[in-house]
CSV table of C-alpha atoms and ligand atoms in Angstrom, one decimal:
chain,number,residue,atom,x,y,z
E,1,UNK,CA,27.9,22.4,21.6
E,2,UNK,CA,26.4,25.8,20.1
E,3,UNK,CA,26.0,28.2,23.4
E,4,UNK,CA,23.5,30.7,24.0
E,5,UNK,CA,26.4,33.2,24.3
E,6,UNK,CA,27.8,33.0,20.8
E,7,UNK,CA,26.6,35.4,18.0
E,8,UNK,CA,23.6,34.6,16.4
E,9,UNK,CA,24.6,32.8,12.9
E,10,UNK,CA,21.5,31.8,11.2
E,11,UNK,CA,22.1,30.0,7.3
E,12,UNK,CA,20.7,26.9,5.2
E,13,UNK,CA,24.4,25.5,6.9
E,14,UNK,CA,24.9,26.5,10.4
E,15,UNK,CA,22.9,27.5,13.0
E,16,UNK,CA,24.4,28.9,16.2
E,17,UNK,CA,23.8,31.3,19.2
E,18,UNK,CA,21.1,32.4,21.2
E,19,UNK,CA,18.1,32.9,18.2
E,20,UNK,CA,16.3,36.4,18.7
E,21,UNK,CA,13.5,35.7,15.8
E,22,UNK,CA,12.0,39.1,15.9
E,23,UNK,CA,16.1,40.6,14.5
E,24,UNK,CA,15.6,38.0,11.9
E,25,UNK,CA,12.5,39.1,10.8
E,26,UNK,CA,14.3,42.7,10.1
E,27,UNK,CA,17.5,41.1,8.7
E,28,UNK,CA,15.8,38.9,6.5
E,29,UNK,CA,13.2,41.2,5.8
E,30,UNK,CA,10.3,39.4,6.4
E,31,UNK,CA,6.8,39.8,7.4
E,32,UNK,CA,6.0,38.9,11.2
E,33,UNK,CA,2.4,36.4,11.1
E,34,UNK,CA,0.1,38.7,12.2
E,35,UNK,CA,-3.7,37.9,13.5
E,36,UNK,CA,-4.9,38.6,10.2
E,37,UNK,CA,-3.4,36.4,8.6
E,38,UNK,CA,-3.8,33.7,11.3
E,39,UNK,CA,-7.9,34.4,11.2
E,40,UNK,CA,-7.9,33.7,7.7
E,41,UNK,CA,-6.0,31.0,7.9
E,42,UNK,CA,-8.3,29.6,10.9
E,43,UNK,CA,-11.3,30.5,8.3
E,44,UNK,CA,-9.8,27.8,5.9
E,45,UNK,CA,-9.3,25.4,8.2
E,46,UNK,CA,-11.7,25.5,11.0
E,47,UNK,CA,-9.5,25.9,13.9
E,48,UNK,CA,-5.7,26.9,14.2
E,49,UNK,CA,-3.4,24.2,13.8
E,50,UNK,CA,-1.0,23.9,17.3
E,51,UNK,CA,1.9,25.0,15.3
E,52,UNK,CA,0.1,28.2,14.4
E,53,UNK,CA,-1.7,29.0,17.9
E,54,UNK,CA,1.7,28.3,19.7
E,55,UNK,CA,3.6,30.7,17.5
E,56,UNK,CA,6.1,27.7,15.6
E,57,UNK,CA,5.5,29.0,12.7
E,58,UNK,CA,6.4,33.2,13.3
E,59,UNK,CA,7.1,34.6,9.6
E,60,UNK,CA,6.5,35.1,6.4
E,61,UNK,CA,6.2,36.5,3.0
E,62,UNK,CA,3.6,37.0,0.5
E,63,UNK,CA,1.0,34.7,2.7
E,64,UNK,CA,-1.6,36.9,2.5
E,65,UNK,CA,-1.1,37.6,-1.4
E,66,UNK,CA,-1.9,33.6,-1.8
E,67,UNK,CA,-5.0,33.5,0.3
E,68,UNK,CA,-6.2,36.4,-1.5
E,69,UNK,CA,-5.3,34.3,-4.7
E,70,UNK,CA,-7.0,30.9,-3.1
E,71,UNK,CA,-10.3,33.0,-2.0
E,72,UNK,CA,-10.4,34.2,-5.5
E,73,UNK,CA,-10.4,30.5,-6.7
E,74,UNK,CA,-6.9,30.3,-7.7
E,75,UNK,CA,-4.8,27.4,-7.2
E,76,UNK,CA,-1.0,27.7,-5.8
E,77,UNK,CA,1.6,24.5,-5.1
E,78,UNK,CA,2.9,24.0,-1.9
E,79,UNK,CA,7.1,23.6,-2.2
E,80,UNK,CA,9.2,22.2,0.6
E,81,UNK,CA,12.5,19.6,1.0
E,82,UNK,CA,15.2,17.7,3.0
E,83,UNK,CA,18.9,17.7,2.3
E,84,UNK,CA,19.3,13.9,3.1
E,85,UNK,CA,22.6,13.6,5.0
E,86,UNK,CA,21.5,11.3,7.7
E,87,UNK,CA,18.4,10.1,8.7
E,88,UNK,CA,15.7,12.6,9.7
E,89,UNK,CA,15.2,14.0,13.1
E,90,UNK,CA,11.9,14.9,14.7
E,91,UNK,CA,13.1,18.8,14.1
E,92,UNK,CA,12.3,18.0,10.6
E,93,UNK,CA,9.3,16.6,10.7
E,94,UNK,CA,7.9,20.1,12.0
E,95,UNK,CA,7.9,21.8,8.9
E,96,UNK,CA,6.6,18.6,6.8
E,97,UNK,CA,3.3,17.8,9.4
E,98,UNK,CA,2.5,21.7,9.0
E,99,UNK,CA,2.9,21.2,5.2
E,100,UNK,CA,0.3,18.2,5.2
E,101,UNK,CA,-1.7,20.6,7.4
E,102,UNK,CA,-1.6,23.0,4.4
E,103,UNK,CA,-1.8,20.6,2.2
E,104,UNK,CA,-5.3,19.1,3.5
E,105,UNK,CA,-6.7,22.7,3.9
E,106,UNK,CA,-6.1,23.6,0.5
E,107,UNK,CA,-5.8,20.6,-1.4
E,108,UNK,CA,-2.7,21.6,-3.2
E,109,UNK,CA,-0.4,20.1,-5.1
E,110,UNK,CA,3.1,19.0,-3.6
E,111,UNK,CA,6.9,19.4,-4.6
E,112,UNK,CA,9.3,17.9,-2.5
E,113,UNK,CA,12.9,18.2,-3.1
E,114,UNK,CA,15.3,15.8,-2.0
E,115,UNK,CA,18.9,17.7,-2.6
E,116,UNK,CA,21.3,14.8,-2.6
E,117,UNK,CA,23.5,17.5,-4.8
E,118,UNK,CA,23.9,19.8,-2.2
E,119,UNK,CA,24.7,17.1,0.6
E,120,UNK,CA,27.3,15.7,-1.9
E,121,UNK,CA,28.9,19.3,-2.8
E,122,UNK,CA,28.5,20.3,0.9
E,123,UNK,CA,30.2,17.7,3.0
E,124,UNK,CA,33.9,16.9,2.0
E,125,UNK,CA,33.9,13.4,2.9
E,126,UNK,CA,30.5,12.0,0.9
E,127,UNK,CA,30.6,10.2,-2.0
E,128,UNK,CA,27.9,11.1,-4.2
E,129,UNK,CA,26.0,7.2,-3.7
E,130,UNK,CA,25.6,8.5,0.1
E,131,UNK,CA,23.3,11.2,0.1
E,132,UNK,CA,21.7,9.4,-2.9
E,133,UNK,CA,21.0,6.7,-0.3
E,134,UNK,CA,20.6,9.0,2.5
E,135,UNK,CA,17.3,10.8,0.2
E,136,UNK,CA,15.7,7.4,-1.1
E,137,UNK,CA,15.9,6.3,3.2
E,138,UNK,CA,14.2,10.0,4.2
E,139,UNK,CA,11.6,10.0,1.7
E,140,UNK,CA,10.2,6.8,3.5
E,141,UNK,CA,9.8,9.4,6.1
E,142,UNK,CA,8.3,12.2,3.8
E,143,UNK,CA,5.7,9.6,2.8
E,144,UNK,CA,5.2,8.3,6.4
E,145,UNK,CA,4.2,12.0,7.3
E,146,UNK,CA,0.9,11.6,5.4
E,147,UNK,CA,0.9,13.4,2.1
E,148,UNK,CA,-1.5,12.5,-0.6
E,149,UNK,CA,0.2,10.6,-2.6
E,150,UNK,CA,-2.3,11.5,-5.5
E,151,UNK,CA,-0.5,15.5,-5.3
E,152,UNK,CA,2.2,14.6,-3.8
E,153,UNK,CA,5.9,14.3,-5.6
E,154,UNK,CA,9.3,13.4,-4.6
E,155,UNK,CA,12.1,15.0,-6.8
E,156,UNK,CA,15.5,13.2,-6.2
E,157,UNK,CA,17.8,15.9,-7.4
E,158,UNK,CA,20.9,14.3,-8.8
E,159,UNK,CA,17.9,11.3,-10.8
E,160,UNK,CA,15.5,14.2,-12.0
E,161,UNK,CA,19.1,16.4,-12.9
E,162,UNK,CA,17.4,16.4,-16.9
E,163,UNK,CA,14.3,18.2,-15.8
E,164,UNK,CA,15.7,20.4,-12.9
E,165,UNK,CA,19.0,21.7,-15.1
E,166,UNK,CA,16.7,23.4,-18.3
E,167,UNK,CA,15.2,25.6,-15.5
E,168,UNK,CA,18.3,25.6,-13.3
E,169,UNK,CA,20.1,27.6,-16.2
E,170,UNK,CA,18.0,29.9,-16.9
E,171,UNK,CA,18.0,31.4,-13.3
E,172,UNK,CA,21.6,30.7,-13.0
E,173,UNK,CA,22.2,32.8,-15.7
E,174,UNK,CA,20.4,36.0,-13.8
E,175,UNK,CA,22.3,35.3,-10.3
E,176,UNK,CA,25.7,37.1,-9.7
E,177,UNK,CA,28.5,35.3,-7.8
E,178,UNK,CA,28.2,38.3,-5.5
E,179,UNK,CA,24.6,38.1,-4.8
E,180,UNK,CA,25.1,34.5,-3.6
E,181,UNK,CA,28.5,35.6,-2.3
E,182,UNK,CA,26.5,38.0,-0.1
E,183,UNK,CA,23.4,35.9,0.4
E,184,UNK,CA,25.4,32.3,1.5
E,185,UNK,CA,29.0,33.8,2.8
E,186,UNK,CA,30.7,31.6,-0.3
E,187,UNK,CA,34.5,32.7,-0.6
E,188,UNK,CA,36.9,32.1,-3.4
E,189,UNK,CA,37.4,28.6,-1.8
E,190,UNK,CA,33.7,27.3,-2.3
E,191,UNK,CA,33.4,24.6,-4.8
E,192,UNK,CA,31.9,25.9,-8.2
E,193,UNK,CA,29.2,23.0,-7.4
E,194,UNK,CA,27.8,24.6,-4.2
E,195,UNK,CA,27.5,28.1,-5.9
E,196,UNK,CA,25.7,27.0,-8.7
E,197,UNK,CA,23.2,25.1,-6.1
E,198,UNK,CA,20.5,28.0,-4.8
E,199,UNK,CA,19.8,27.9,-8.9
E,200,UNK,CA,18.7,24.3,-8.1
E,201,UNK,CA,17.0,24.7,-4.7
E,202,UNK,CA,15.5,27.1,-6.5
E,203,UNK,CA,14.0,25.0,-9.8
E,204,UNK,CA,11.1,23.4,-7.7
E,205,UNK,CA,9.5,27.3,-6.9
E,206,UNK,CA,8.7,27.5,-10.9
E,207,UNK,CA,8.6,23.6,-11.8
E,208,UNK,CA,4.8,23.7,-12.0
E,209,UNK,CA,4.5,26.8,-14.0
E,210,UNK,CA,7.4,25.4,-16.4
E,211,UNK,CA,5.7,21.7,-16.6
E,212,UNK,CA,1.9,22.9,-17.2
E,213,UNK,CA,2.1,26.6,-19.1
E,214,UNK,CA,0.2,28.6,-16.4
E,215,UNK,CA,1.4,30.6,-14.0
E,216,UNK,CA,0.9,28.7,-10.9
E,217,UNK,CA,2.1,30.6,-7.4
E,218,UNK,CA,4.0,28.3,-4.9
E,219,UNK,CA,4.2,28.6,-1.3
E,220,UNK,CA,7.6,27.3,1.0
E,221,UNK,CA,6.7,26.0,4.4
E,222,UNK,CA,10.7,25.9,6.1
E,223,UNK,CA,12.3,27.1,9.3
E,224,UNK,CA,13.8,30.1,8.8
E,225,UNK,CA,17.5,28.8,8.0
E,226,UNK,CA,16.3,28.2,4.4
E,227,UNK,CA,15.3,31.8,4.0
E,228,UNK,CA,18.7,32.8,2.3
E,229,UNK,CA,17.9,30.8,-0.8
E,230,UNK,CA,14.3,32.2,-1.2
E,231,UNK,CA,15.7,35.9,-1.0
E,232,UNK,CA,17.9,35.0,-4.1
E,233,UNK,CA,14.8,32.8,-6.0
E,234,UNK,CA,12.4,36.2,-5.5
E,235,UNK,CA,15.3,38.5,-6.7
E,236,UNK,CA,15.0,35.8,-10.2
E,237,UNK,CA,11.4,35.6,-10.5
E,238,UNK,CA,10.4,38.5,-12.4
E,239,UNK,CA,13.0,39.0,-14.7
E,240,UNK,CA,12.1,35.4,-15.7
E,241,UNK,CA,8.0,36.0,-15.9
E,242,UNK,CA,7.1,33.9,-12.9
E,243,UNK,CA,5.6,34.7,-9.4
E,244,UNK,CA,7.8,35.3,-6.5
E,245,UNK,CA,7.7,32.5,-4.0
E,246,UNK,CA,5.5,33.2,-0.9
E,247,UNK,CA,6.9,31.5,2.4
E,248,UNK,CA,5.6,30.6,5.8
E,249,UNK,CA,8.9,30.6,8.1
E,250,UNK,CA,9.2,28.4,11.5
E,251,UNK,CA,11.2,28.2,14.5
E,252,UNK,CA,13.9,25.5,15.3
E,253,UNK,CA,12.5,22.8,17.2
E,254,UNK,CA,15.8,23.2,20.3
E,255,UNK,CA,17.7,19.9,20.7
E,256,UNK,CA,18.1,17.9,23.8
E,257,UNK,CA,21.1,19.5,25.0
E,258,UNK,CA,21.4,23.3,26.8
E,259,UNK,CA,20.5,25.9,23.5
E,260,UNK,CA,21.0,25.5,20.3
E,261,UNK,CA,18.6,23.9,17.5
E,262,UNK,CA,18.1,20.2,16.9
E,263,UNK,CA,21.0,18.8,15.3
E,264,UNK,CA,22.1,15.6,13.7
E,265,UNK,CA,25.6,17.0,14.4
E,266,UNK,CA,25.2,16.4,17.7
E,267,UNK,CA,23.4,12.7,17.8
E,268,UNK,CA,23.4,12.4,21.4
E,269,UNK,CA,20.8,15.6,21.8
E,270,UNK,CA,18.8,14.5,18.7
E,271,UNK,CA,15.6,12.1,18.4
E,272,UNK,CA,15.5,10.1,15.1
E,273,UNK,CA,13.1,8.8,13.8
E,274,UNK,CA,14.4,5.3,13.2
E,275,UNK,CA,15.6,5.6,17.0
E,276,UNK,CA,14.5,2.4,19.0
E,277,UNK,CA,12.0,2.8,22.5
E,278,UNK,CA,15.0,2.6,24.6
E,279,UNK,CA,17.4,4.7,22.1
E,280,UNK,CA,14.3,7.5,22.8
E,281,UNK,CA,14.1,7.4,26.7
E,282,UNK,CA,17.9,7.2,27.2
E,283,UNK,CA,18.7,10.3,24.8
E,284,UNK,CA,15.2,12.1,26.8
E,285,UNK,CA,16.6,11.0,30.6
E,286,UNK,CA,19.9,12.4,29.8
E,287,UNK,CA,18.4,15.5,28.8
E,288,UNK,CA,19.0,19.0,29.8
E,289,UNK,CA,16.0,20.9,31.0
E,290,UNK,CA,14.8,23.9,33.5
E,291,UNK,CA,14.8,22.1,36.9
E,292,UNK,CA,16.7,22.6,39.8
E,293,UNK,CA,20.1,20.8,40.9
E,294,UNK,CA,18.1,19.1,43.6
E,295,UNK,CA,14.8,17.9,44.1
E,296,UNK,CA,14.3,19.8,47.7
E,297,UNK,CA,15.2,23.0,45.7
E,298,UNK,CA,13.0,22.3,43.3
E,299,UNK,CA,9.9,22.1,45.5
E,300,UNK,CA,10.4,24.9,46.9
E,301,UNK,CA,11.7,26.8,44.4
E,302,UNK,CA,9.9,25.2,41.5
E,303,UNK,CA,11.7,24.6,37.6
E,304,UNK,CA,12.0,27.1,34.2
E,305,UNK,CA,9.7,25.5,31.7
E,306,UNK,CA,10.9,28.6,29.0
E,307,UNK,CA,14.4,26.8,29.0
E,308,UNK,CA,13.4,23.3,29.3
E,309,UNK,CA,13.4,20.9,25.7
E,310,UNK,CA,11.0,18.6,27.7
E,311,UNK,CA,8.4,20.8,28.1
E,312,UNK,CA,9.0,22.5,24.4
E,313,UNK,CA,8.8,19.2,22.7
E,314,UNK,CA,5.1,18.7,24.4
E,315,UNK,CA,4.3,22.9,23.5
E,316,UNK,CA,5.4,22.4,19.9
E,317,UNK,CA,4.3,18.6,19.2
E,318,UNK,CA,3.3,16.0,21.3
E,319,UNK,CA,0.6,18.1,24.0
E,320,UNK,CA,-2.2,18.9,21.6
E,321,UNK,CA,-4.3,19.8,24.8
E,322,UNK,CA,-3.6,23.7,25.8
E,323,UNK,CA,-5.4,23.1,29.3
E,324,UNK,CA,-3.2,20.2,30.1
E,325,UNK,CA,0.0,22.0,28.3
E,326,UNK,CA,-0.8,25.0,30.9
E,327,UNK,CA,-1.6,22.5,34.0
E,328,UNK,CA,1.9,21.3,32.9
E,329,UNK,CA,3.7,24.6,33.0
E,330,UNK,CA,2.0,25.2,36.0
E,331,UNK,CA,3.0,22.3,38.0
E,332,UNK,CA,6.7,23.2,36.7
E,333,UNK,CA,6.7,26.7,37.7
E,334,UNK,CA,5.3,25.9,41.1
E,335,UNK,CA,7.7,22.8,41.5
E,336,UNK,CA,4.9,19.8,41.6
E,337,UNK,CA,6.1,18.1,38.8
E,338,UNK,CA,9.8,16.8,39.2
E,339,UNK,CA,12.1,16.6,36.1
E,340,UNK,CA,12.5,13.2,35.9
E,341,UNK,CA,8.4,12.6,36.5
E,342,UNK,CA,8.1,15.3,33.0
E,343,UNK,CA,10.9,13.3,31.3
E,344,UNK,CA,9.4,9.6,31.8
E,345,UNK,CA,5.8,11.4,30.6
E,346,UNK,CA,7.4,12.7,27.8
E,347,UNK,CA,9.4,9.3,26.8
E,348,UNK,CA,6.3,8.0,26.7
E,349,UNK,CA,4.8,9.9,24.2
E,350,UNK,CA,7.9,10.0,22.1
E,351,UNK,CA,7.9,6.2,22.1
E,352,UNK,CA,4.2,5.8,20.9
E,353,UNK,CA,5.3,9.0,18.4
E,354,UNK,CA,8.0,7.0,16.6
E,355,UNK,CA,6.1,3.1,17.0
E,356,UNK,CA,3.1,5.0,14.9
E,357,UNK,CA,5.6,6.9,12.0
E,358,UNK,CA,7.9,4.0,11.9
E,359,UNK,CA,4.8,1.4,11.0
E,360,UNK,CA,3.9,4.0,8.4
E,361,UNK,CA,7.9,4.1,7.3
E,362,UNK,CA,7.5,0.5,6.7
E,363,UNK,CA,4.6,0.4,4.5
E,364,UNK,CA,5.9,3.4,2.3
E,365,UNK,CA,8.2,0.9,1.1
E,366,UNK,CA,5.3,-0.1,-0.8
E,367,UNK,CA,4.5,3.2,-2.7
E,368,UNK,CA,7.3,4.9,-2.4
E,369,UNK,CA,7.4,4.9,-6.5
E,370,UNK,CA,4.4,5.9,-6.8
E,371,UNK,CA,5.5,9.2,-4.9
E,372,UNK,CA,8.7,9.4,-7.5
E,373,UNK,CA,8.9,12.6,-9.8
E,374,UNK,CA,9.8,11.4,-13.0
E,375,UNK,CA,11.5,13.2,-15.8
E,376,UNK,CA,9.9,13.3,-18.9
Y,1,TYM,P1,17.4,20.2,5.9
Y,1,TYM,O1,17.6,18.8,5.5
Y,1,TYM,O2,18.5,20.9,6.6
Y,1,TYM,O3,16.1,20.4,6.7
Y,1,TYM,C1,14.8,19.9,6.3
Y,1,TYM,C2,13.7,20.8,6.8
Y,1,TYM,O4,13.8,20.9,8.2
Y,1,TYM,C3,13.9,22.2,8.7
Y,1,TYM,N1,14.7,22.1,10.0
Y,1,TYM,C4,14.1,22.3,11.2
Y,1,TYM,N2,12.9,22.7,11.5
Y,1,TYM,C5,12.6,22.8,12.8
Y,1,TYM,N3,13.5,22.5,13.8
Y,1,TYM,C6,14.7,22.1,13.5
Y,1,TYM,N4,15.6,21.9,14.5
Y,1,TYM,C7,15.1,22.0,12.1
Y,1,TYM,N5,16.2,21.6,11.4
Y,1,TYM,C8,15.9,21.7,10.1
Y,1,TYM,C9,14.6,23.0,7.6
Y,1,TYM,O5,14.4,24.3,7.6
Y,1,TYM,C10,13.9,22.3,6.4
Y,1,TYM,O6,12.7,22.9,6.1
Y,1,TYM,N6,18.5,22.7,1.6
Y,1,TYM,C11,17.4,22.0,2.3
Y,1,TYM,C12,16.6,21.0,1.5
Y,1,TYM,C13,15.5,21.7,0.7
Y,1,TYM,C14,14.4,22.5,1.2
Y,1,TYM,C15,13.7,22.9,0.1
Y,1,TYM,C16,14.0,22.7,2.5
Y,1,TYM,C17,15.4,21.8,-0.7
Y,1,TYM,N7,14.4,22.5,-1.1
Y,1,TYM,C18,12.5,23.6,0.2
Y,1,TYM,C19,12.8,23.5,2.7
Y,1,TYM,C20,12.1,23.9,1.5
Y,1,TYM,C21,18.0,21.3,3.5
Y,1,TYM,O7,19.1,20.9,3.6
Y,1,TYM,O8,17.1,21.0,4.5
């Protein structure tokens, strides 16, 4: 269990300690999403989506460099992707319904990159047919999230290998093993497979400029562990002629458990999207959250929504209302609401959540070529 106490460690791997976002905005050297940015944004799209007003998404780079080249009539691809290792957690699907969000505001054109590769170099104990498996399962999710399937394509890494390893060499070529050394914390025992990989995760940032002959400007919607590889694609991008990748950067939706970020490592603090009703409400009863050890101390004393999973799970995705969000933290604070009232409320809403998306998983079975990339 990752405590709040440890160090922060934030990479595309691991994820642990108590995360300050404002030091990784100087670390990584990005930009913090400032009201500008948001106005323009809510110019686009009418009003803010709830990931943007409630501060999900925190960071970026180059963001306002692509609206300047969308309100000059350019177009730009939206790039984002899934390491299919298991099947997909609701912390996952927070990056992907913001993507769609983008995607239906701009009407861009979609990569997504299922990196069965890196699942297979990364864990000792796959085969290479599991995350294979694992990415063809997930993608039913991908589609289930709404995409248009007209601009919308899947690219199974180790299947679409012809396409993604012309481009894949070429910025290979221009990394060091020092600069991913430094970037990833790879040692001298790291397979030669996983330090060849951010050239990969890296292919889908240029694919449309490589497949149509104009320079086309993508933009990565990810949390914040991904960032490492972006650093390393913008360091390529200019030598090679094409347009640094521009990124919009989110939080980690927290896990069930005290700290730490949602984690299929840790199953029992994690909501899946295939999980059943009563899969849902168990993992959600059992959860930690803000309140008080008993329920005479916490009417008097009232609970800490700012700690609580329960009441972050309805801020960052299942209370689109702000009055009744801050009528809920409210009745926390002020010890009206009891924990085990919030968490049966909250069940609820989970359980219509994943009846809803897993209907829609089911009928992507039925298009889920369609979405395919294939290689020429
Ligand atoms: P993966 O499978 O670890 O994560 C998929 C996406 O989910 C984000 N994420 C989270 N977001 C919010 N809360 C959480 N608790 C949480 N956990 C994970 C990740 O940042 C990611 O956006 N190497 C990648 C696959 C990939 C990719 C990409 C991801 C390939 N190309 C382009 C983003 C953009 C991976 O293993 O993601």
């Amino acid at each position: 269990m990752p405590s709040n106490e440890e160090e922060m460690v934030v990479t595309p791997w691991t994820v642990s300690g108590k995360i300050d976002y404002s030091r990784l905005i100087e670390e990584f050297g990005t930009q913090p999403l400032t009201d500008d940015i948001l106005k323009r944004i809510e110019k686009h799209a009418g009003q803010l989506h709830l990931q943007l007003r409630r501060g999900l998404f925190f960071s970026h780079r180059d963001l306002d460099w692509i609206l300047d080249l969308y309100e000059a009539d350019r177009r730009f691809v939206l790039y984002t992707g899934r390491g299919p290792s298991g099947p997909v957690h609701i912390g996952h699907l927070v990056p992907w319904i913001f993507t769609k969000h983008l995607q239906d505001i701009f009407g861009s054109k979609l990569y997504f990159q299922m990196t069965d590769d890196e699942k297979f170099l990364i864990h000792p104990e796959f085969n290479l047919e599991t995350p294979t498996r694992f990415a063809y399962d997930n993608a039913l999710d991908v589609i289930a999230a709404g995409f248009d399937p007209a601009k919308t394509k899947i690219i199974m890494d180790v299947e679409s290998a012809g396409t993604l390893y012309k481009i894949a060499v070429k910025i290979a070529k221009r990394i060091t093993f020092s600069t991913v050394k430094a970037s990833f914390g790879f040692t001298d025992s790291s397979n030669i497979g996983i330090i060849f990989f951010p050239a990969i995760q890296a292919v889908p940032c240029f694919l449309e400029t490589e497949l149509t002959g104009e320079n086309v400007p993508c933009l990565i919607p990810a949390a914040i562990d991904q960032d490492p590889y972006w650093r390393v694609a913008r360091d390529v991008a200019p030598k090679l002629g094409y347009f640094k990748p521009a990124q919009i950067h989110c939080k980690f939706l927290p896990g069930l458990g005290k700290g730490g970020k949602m984690s299929a490592s840790l199953p029992e603090t994690c909501i899946f999207t295939t999980d059943t009703p009563e899969d849902a409400e168990k993992k959600i009863k059992n959860a930690f959250t803000g309140g008080k050890p008993t329920v005479e101390e916490q009417r008097r004393l009232g609970a800490d929504p700012t700690i609580c999973p329960i009441y972050y799970y309805e801020y960052y995705l299942f209370e689109e209302d702000d009055k009744k969000l801050k009528e809920t933290f409210d009745k926390c604070k002020s010890g009206c609401l009891l924990c085990g009232e919030h968490k049966a409320k909250l069940a609820e809403k989970v359980q219509r959540f994943l009846k809803d998306h897993q209907k829609k998983r089911e009928k992507a079975k039925n298009v889920l070529d369609e979405f395919l990339y294939k290689s020429n």
